[in-house]
Amino acid sequence: MNDLRPFHSLLTPEGRALLDEVRGTAPAEELAVATRLRRDHPADLVSAALGQARLRQRAAAKFGAEDAERMYFTPNGVEQSTRTSVADYRAGRLRDLGVTSVADLCCGIGGDAIALARAGIRVLAVDRDPLTAAVARANAQTLGLADLIEVREADVTEVDTAGYDAVFVDPARRGGRGRIFDPEAYSPPLSWAVGVASAARVAALKIAPGIPHEAVPAQAEAEWISDGGDVKEAVLWFGTGAGGAAVRATLLPGPRSLLSRGLPDPEMRPVGRYLYEPDGAVIRAHLVAEVAEEVDGGLIDPTIAYITADALRPTVYASAYEITDRLPFNLKKLKALLREREVGVLTVKKRGSAVEPEELRKKVKPQGPNSATVFLTRVAGAPTMLIGHPLG
């Protein structure tokens, strides 16, 4: 069991004042700052304050500096909590479904509960870890949301959720050896979460974006979410009215959602003037065919998620590039071409190639004022280099 005393000491007037004093302390300054502060404060309080300051700096990328500087964190909480933009989107979707109360099971440090409360939704936030629950409770209070968020330290499998409009479950997907890829090894297992979700009017289950499509329950809508081009998570939705087997990719900011239309795999085509790189959420959701139809394109290879087209039709669901050169994979030829074009800023992308971008960059040694993008990939099964530049 976690020792709660160091954390609770941060909630005292002395602890809060110390947190203000160590805000923004750089790692290189910590030893000197700790030595100075220990003259007037207990050593464990100083350590707790500096540790919390460090976590707040890390958390700013997910929660924004304004909230992160007021909130409290645990190392696992920073690592596993939902990015605010994603949590806000999900809370908005629940609100639009008419949800006014949510049982947030496995709430962690309260990131999702905060987003739900700010959307005007009443939340029961549950976590079995005493320290994590204490941190979530402190965050609800410090952000002025305690009237909407009740934090309960309990085993989520023993909580009665019948009095709530919706259930949100974020099972632990990390163990002592790192990330857990088997949904039944989640804590609690995905099958348990699906059972709870099926009994609720509306439910959302946060899962790893790498979940196999065959593991998605037949009655669930599956949504893959990216933020700024980075895939963040997948969500299984129940009770949305979309019906089972519905699939969508949602891109933030926006949101912009692409829905599955059940299209067959796109046809293969020779590399044309334009290359489209679908967003990661689109690829994870298996919606490349929908994007290919939108841009009137085809695949460069049946196993590679790059779309080619002869005409430019911009889409929010893929990044477009104009292709200037197509070469069989050959580092000497690539180096000569880049030297001829005076390319010093080289972006390397790969899909279907064993060559690492940094390895290639070291070997070709780009120099010059111009920029280019090289795609290391396969075209109709053959290792190929495509050179071009981004559009838009």
Short mmCIF file of C-alpha atoms in Angstrom, two decimals:
data_model
loop_
_atom_site.label_atom_id
_atom_site.label_comp_id
_atom_site.label_asym_id
_atom_site.label_seq_id
_atom_site.Cartn_x
_atom_site.Cartn_y
_atom_site.Cartn_z
CA MET A 1 0.00 0.00 0.00
CA ASN A 2 1.25 3.50 -0.86
CA ASP A 3 2.29 5.75 2.01
CA LEU A 4 -0.12 8.69 1.78
CA ARG A 5 1.68 10.90 4.27
CA PRO A 6 4.10 12.61 1.82
CA PHE A 7 1.23 13.39 -0.54
CA HIS A 8 -1.09 14.66 2.18
CA SER A 9 1.72 16.90 3.41
CA LEU A 10 1.58 18.70 0.05
CA LEU A 11 -2.06 19.66 0.73
CA THR A 12 -1.17 21.58 3.90
CA PRO A 13 -0.54 25.35 3.78
CA GLU A 14 3.20 24.67 4.15
CA GLY A 15 3.10 22.12 1.33
CA ARG A 16 1.20 24.39 -1.02
CA ALA A 17 3.59 27.26 -0.34
CA LEU A 18 6.54 24.97 -1.01
CA LEU A 19 4.99 23.82 -4.29
CA ASP A 20 4.71 27.45 -5.37
CA GLU A 21 8.35 28.02 -4.45
CA VAL A 22 9.74 25.06 -6.43
CA ARG A 23 7.56 25.61 -9.50
CA GLY A 24 9.65 25.41 -12.66
CA THR A 25 12.78 24.08 -10.96
CA ALA A 26 15.12 22.70 -13.63
CA PRO A 27 16.54 19.18 -13.08
CA ALA A 28 20.08 20.56 -12.81
CA GLU A 29 18.97 22.88 -9.99
CA GLU A 30 17.14 20.31 -7.87
CA LEU A 31 20.03 19.34 -5.62
CA ALA A 32 20.88 22.93 -4.74
CA VAL A 33 17.22 23.85 -4.22
CA ALA A 34 16.64 20.77 -2.04
CA THR A 35 19.69 21.54 0.10
CA ARG A 36 18.52 25.11 0.67
CA LEU A 37 14.89 24.22 1.44
CA ARG A 38 15.75 21.43 3.88
CA ARG A 39 17.14 24.04 6.26
CA ASP A 40 13.59 25.24 6.94
CA HIS A 41 11.33 22.34 5.90
CA PRO A 42 11.14 18.57 6.57
CA ALA A 43 13.25 16.60 4.12
CA ASP A 44 10.38 14.34 3.04
CA LEU A 45 8.17 17.36 2.29
CA VAL A 46 10.90 18.95 0.18
CA SER A 47 11.37 15.71 -1.73
CA ALA A 48 7.64 15.37 -2.28
CA ALA A 49 7.36 18.97 -3.51
CA LEU A 50 10.26 18.65 -5.95
CA GLY A 51 8.90 15.33 -7.21
CA GLN A 52 5.48 16.87 -7.74
CA ALA A 53 7.02 19.86 -9.54
CA ARG A 54 8.79 17.46 -11.87
CA LEU A 55 5.54 15.60 -12.59
CA ARG A 56 3.69 18.85 -13.24
CA GLN A 57 6.27 19.85 -15.84
CA ARG A 58 5.80 16.50 -17.60
CA ALA A 59 2.03 16.74 -17.37
CA ALA A 60 1.85 20.14 -19.07
CA ALA A 61 1.99 18.48 -22.51
CA LYS A 62 -1.20 16.53 -21.75
CA PHE A 63 -3.13 18.87 -19.48
CA GLY A 64 -1.87 22.32 -20.48
CA ALA A 65 0.36 24.44 -18.26
CA GLU A 66 -2.49 26.22 -16.47
CA ASP A 67 -4.15 23.04 -15.17
CA ALA A 68 -0.91 21.07 -14.71
CA GLU A 69 0.52 23.72 -12.37
CA ARG A 70 -2.50 23.34 -10.06
CA MET A 71 -3.08 19.59 -10.26
CA TYR A 72 -1.43 16.68 -8.48
CA PHE A 73 0.06 13.64 -10.17
CA THR A 74 1.65 10.24 -9.70
CA PRO A 75 4.26 8.91 -12.14
CA ASN A 76 1.79 6.36 -13.50
CA GLY A 77 -0.91 9.01 -13.62
CA VAL A 78 1.13 11.22 -15.92
CA GLU A 79 2.05 8.28 -18.11
CA GLN A 80 -1.39 6.70 -18.43
CA SER A 81 -3.85 9.57 -18.19
CA THR A 82 -5.82 10.75 -21.19
CA ARG A 83 -4.70 13.88 -23.04
CA THR A 84 -7.13 16.71 -22.26
CA SER A 85 -8.13 17.25 -25.89
CA VAL A 86 -9.15 13.58 -26.21
CA ALA A 87 -10.92 13.53 -22.84
CA ASP A 88 -12.84 16.71 -23.75
CA TYR A 89 -13.91 15.21 -27.08
CA ARG A 90 -15.15 12.01 -25.44
CA ALA A 91 -16.96 13.95 -22.69
CA GLY A 92 -18.66 16.07 -25.34
CA ARG A 93 -19.82 13.00 -27.19
CA LEU A 94 -21.30 11.55 -24.00
CA ARG A 95 -23.04 14.85 -23.26
CA ASP A 96 -24.47 14.91 -26.81
CA LEU A 97 -25.86 11.41 -26.17
CA GLY A 98 -27.92 12.87 -23.32
CA VAL A 99 -25.68 11.56 -20.54
CA THR A 100 -25.87 13.53 -17.27
CA SER A 101 -24.08 11.11 -14.94
CA VAL A 102 -21.15 8.72 -15.44
CA ALA A 103 -19.51 6.01 -13.36
CA ASP A 104 -15.82 6.47 -14.23
CA LEU A 105 -14.23 3.12 -13.36
CA CYS A 106 -10.42 2.98 -13.02
CA CYS A 107 -10.38 6.78 -12.88
CA GLY A 108 -6.65 7.19 -12.26
CA ILE A 109 -5.68 10.72 -11.23
CA GLY A 110 -8.99 12.02 -12.58
CA GLY A 111 -8.23 13.37 -16.04
CA ASP A 112 -11.39 11.98 -17.65
CA ALA A 113 -13.51 12.81 -14.61
CA ILE A 114 -12.38 16.44 -14.89
CA ALA A 115 -13.36 16.60 -18.57
CA LEU A 116 -16.73 15.01 -17.83
CA ALA A 117 -17.44 17.42 -14.97
CA ARG A 118 -16.48 20.41 -17.12
CA ALA A 119 -19.02 19.15 -19.65
CA GLY A 120 -21.64 19.41 -16.90
CA ILE A 121 -21.77 15.68 -16.15
CA ARG A 122 -21.94 14.30 -12.60
CA VAL A 123 -19.19 11.73 -12.01
CA LEU A 124 -18.51 8.86 -9.65
CA ALA A 125 -14.75 8.34 -10.00
CA VAL A 126 -13.50 4.97 -8.71
CA ASP A 127 -9.98 3.62 -8.22
CA ARG A 128 -8.76 0.92 -5.89
CA ASP A 129 -5.32 2.44 -5.25
CA PRO A 130 -5.43 4.67 -2.14
CA LEU A 131 -2.84 7.18 -3.37
CA THR A 132 -4.37 7.44 -6.84
CA ALA A 133 -7.82 8.00 -5.36
CA ALA A 134 -6.44 10.66 -3.01
CA VAL A 135 -4.79 12.45 -5.95
CA ALA A 136 -8.01 12.34 -7.96
CA ARG A 137 -9.93 13.79 -5.00
CA ALA A 138 -7.38 16.58 -4.60
CA ASN A 139 -7.59 17.40 -8.31
CA ALA A 140 -11.38 17.67 -8.18
CA GLN A 141 -11.06 20.07 -5.25
CA THR A 142 -8.24 22.22 -6.60
CA LEU A 143 -10.04 22.68 -9.93
CA GLY A 144 -13.33 23.59 -8.24
CA LEU A 145 -15.16 20.47 -9.42
CA ALA A 146 -15.72 18.67 -6.12
CA ASP A 147 -19.50 19.28 -6.32
CA LEU A 148 -19.64 17.22 -9.52
CA ILE A 149 -16.99 14.58 -8.82
CA GLU A 150 -17.32 12.00 -6.06
CA VAL A 151 -14.10 9.99 -5.68
CA ARG A 152 -14.39 6.53 -4.18
CA GLU A 153 -11.54 4.19 -3.23
CA ALA A 154 -12.90 0.77 -4.17
CA ASP A 155 -12.54 -2.27 -6.39
CA VAL A 156 -14.41 -1.32 -9.57
CA THR A 157 -15.79 -4.86 -9.91
CA GLU A 158 -17.73 -4.32 -6.70
CA VAL A 159 -19.28 -0.94 -7.58
CA ASP A 160 -23.00 -0.68 -8.37
CA THR A 161 -23.35 1.51 -11.48
CA ALA A 162 -27.13 1.15 -11.85
CA GLY A 163 -27.82 4.74 -10.81
CA TYR A 164 -25.74 6.30 -13.60
CA ASP A 165 -26.65 7.11 -17.20
CA ALA A 166 -23.33 5.84 -18.52
CA VAL A 167 -20.23 3.86 -17.64
CA PHE A 168 -16.69 4.75 -18.67
CA VAL A 169 -13.97 2.16 -18.11
CA ASP A 170 -10.25 2.74 -18.55
CA PRO A 171 -8.63 -0.56 -17.56
CA ALA A 172 -4.94 -0.68 -16.67
CA ARG A 173 -2.94 -1.72 -19.72
CA ARG A 174 0.49 -1.75 -18.13
CA GLY A 175 2.04 -4.33 -15.85
CA GLY A 176 5.40 -4.94 -14.28
CA ARG A 177 6.85 -5.78 -17.68
CA GLY A 178 5.42 -2.83 -19.58
CA ARG A 179 2.46 -2.58 -21.93
CA ILE A 180 -0.14 -5.33 -21.99
CA PHE A 181 -1.39 -6.27 -25.46
CA ASP A 182 -3.83 -9.06 -24.57
CA PRO A 183 -7.20 -7.40 -23.74
CA GLU A 184 -7.99 -10.23 -21.33
CA ALA A 185 -4.83 -9.35 -19.39
CA TYR A 186 -6.09 -5.80 -18.78
CA SER A 187 -6.99 -4.99 -15.19
CA PRO A 188 -9.94 -5.55 -15.11
CA PRO A 189 -10.17 -7.80 -18.21
CA LEU A 190 -11.90 -6.50 -21.32
CA SER A 191 -14.59 -9.20 -21.05
CA TRP A 192 -15.59 -7.86 -17.63
CA ALA A 193 -15.71 -4.29 -18.96
CA VAL A 194 -17.85 -5.37 -21.91
CA GLY A 195 -20.26 -7.05 -19.50
CA VAL A 196 -20.63 -3.85 -17.49
CA ALA A 197 -20.96 -1.78 -20.67
CA SER A 198 -23.66 -4.05 -22.08
CA ALA A 199 -25.77 -3.50 -18.95
CA ALA A 200 -25.54 0.31 -19.16
CA ARG A 201 -27.65 2.64 -21.31
CA VAL A 202 -24.46 4.16 -22.74
CA ALA A 203 -20.86 3.08 -22.22
CA ALA A 204 -17.35 3.86 -23.44
CA LEU A 205 -14.36 1.58 -22.94
CA LYS A 206 -10.90 3.02 -23.50
CA ILE A 207 -8.57 0.45 -25.05
CA ALA A 208 -5.15 0.32 -26.70
CA PRO A 209 -5.21 1.45 -30.35
CA GLY A 210 -3.43 -1.74 -31.38
CA ILE A 211 -6.37 -3.96 -30.44
CA PRO A 212 -7.09 -6.49 -33.21
CA HIS A 213 -10.36 -5.80 -35.01
CA GLU A 214 -11.46 -9.36 -34.37
CA ALA A 215 -11.31 -8.63 -30.61
CA VAL A 216 -13.93 -5.86 -30.92
CA PRO A 217 -17.30 -7.07 -29.56
CA ALA A 218 -19.97 -7.46 -32.22
CA GLN A 219 -22.33 -5.04 -30.45
CA ALA A 220 -19.76 -2.24 -30.11
CA GLU A 221 -18.91 0.77 -32.23
CA ALA A 222 -15.12 1.06 -32.50
CA GLU A 223 -13.47 4.47 -32.73
CA TRP A 224 -9.80 5.26 -33.21
CA ILE A 225 -8.71 8.76 -32.15
CA SER A 226 -5.64 10.76 -33.17
CA ASP A 227 -4.55 14.18 -31.94
CA GLY A 228 -2.30 16.28 -34.12
CA GLY A 229 -1.59 13.22 -36.26
CA ASP A 230 -0.58 10.94 -33.36
CA VAL A 231 -2.87 7.99 -32.59
CA LYS A 232 -3.80 8.22 -28.92
CA GLU A 233 -6.36 5.53 -28.21
CA ALA A 234 -9.30 3.46 -29.31
CA VAL A 235 -12.75 3.53 -27.71
CA LEU A 236 -15.48 0.91 -27.76
CA TRP A 237 -18.89 2.58 -27.62
CA PHE A 238 -22.14 0.96 -26.53
CA GLY A 239 -25.62 2.43 -26.80
CA THR A 240 -24.79 5.16 -29.33
CA GLY A 241 -27.38 4.02 -31.86
CA ALA A 242 -24.67 3.45 -34.46
CA GLY A 243 -25.14 -0.31 -34.28
CA GLY A 244 -22.64 -3.10 -33.94
CA ALA A 245 -19.65 -3.32 -36.30
CA ALA A 246 -19.67 0.47 -36.84
CA VAL A 247 -16.14 1.85 -37.22
CA ARG A 248 -14.90 5.42 -37.25
CA ALA A 249 -11.64 7.34 -37.21
CA THR A 250 -11.70 10.70 -35.41
CA LEU A 251 -9.03 13.33 -35.91
CA LEU A 252 -8.37 16.08 -33.39
CA PRO A 253 -8.38 19.03 -33.33
CA GLY A 254 -11.72 19.24 -35.02
CA PRO A 255 -13.21 16.81 -34.42
CA ARG A 256 -13.43 15.30 -37.88
CA SER A 257 -14.81 11.78 -38.08
CA LEU A 258 -14.58 9.34 -40.98
CA LEU A 259 -17.13 6.51 -40.90
CA SER A 260 -16.76 3.10 -42.43
CA ARG A 261 -18.80 2.48 -45.55
CA GLY A 262 -17.76 -1.14 -45.90
CA LEU A 263 -15.75 -0.54 -49.06
CA PRO A 264 -13.58 -3.24 -50.63
CA ASP A 265 -9.80 -2.85 -50.65
CA PRO A 266 -8.65 -0.19 -53.15
CA GLU A 267 -7.16 -1.29 -56.44
CA MET A 268 -3.44 -1.03 -57.09
CA ARG A 269 -2.18 1.71 -59.39
CA PRO A 270 1.17 2.88 -60.75
CA VAL A 271 2.67 5.73 -58.74
CA GLY A 272 1.10 8.95 -59.92
CA ARG A 273 1.93 12.60 -59.32
CA TYR A 274 0.52 12.65 -55.79
CA LEU A 275 0.96 10.43 -52.76
CA TYR A 276 -1.39 10.46 -49.79
CA GLU A 277 -0.35 9.31 -46.30
CA PRO A 278 -3.52 8.53 -44.32
CA ASP A 279 -3.72 9.62 -40.70
CA GLY A 280 -2.75 6.89 -38.24
CA ALA A 281 -6.30 6.68 -36.87
CA VAL A 282 -7.58 6.03 -40.40
CA ILE A 283 -5.06 3.22 -40.85
CA ARG A 284 -5.82 1.67 -37.45
CA ALA A 285 -9.54 1.80 -38.21
CA HIS A 286 -8.98 0.07 -41.58
CA LEU A 287 -10.55 3.00 -43.44
CA VAL A 288 -7.87 3.53 -46.09
CA ALA A 289 -10.38 2.51 -48.77
CA GLU A 290 -12.70 5.35 -47.72
CA VAL A 291 -9.86 7.87 -48.14
CA ALA A 292 -8.81 6.34 -51.47
CA GLU A 293 -12.36 6.78 -52.77
CA GLU A 294 -12.41 10.38 -51.52
CA VAL A 295 -9.26 11.30 -53.46
CA ASP A 296 -9.98 8.98 -56.42
CA GLY A 297 -6.78 7.07 -55.75
CA GLY A 298 -5.39 3.57 -55.47
CA LEU A 299 -2.71 1.75 -53.51
CA ILE A 300 0.95 1.61 -54.54
CA ASP A 301 1.15 -1.87 -53.03
CA PRO A 302 -1.54 -4.19 -51.63
CA THR A 303 0.17 -4.31 -48.21
CA ILE A 304 1.15 -0.62 -47.89
CA ALA A 305 -1.17 2.17 -46.71
CA TYR A 306 0.04 4.77 -49.20
CA ILE A 307 -2.48 6.07 -51.74
CA THR A 308 -1.49 7.41 -55.15
CA ALA A 309 -3.46 9.63 -57.53
CA ASP A 310 -2.88 11.71 -60.63
CA ALA A 311 -5.04 14.65 -59.51
CA LEU A 312 -4.84 16.56 -56.23
CA ARG A 313 -7.93 16.29 -54.08
CA PRO A 314 -7.06 17.54 -50.57
CA THR A 315 -8.57 15.62 -47.66
CA VAL A 316 -8.36 16.17 -43.92
CA TYR A 317 -7.84 12.44 -43.45
CA ALA A 318 -4.47 12.22 -45.21
CA SER A 319 -1.37 14.31 -45.85
CA ALA A 320 -0.68 14.98 -49.52
CA TYR A 321 2.75 14.99 -51.20
CA GLU A 322 3.80 15.80 -54.74
CA ILE A 323 6.14 13.08 -55.98
CA THR A 324 9.01 14.20 -58.20
CA ASP A 325 11.09 11.01 -58.43
CA ARG A 326 10.68 7.27 -58.18
CA LEU A 327 13.81 5.13 -57.81
CA PRO A 328 14.56 1.50 -56.99
CA PHE A 329 16.07 1.33 -53.53
CA ASN A 330 19.69 2.43 -53.96
CA LEU A 331 21.50 4.64 -51.45
CA LYS A 332 24.17 5.78 -53.91
CA LYS A 333 21.55 7.00 -56.39
CA LEU A 334 19.62 8.71 -53.61
CA LYS A 335 22.75 10.44 -52.34
CA ALA A 336 23.61 11.66 -55.85
CA LEU A 337 20.09 12.96 -56.44
CA LEU A 338 19.99 14.82 -53.13
CA ARG A 339 23.39 16.36 -53.82
CA GLU A 340 22.22 17.46 -57.26
CA ARG A 341 19.08 19.04 -55.77
CA GLU A 342 21.08 20.60 -52.89
CA VAL A 343 18.83 19.02 -50.28
CA GLY A 344 20.01 19.68 -46.73
CA VAL A 345 16.72 19.20 -44.87
CA LEU A 346 15.60 15.63 -45.44
CA THR A 347 12.45 14.09 -43.98
CA VAL A 348 12.51 10.29 -44.11
CA LYS A 349 9.32 8.26 -43.91
CA LYS A 350 9.10 4.49 -44.08
CA ARG A 351 6.43 1.90 -44.52
CA GLY A 352 7.33 -1.62 -45.54
CA SER A 353 11.09 -1.00 -45.33
CA ALA A 354 13.64 -2.33 -42.85
CA VAL A 355 15.89 0.73 -43.20
CA GLU A 356 15.78 3.12 -40.26
CA PRO A 357 15.42 6.85 -41.10
CA GLU A 358 18.40 7.91 -38.97
CA GLU A 359 20.56 5.24 -40.56
CA LEU A 360 19.70 6.51 -44.03
CA ARG A 361 20.22 10.13 -43.08
CA LYS A 362 23.72 9.37 -41.81
CA LYS A 363 24.65 7.56 -45.01
CA VAL A 364 23.39 10.13 -47.51
CA LYS A 365 24.63 13.15 -45.48
CA PRO A 366 22.22 15.76 -46.89
CA GLN A 367 23.68 19.22 -47.43
CA GLY A 368 22.25 22.35 -49.00
CA PRO A 369 19.49 24.97 -48.67
CA ASN A 370 16.61 22.89 -50.06
CA SER A 371 14.29 20.32 -48.46
CA ALA A 372 12.70 17.06 -49.57
CA THR A 373 10.81 14.05 -48.28
CA VAL A 374 11.85 10.51 -49.14
CA PHE A 375 9.52 7.55 -48.70
CA LEU A 376 11.16 4.18 -48.16
CA THR A 377 8.49 1.72 -49.17
CA ARG A 378 7.40 -0.98 -51.59
CA VAL A 379 5.73 -0.43 -54.94
CA ALA A 380 4.07 -3.54 -56.34
CA GLY A 381 6.29 -5.59 -54.06
CA ALA A 382 9.61 -3.95 -55.06
CA PRO A 383 11.71 -1.89 -52.56
CA THR A 384 11.36 1.67 -53.79
CA MET A 385 12.29 5.25 -52.92
CA LEU A 386 9.79 8.01 -53.67
CA ILE A 387 11.03 11.60 -53.40
CA GLY A 388 8.76 14.59 -53.12
CA HIS A 389 7.52 17.39 -50.89
CA PRO A 390 4.44 18.03 -48.75
CA LEU A 391 1.51 20.08 -49.98
CA GLY A 392 -0.63 22.36 -47.85
#
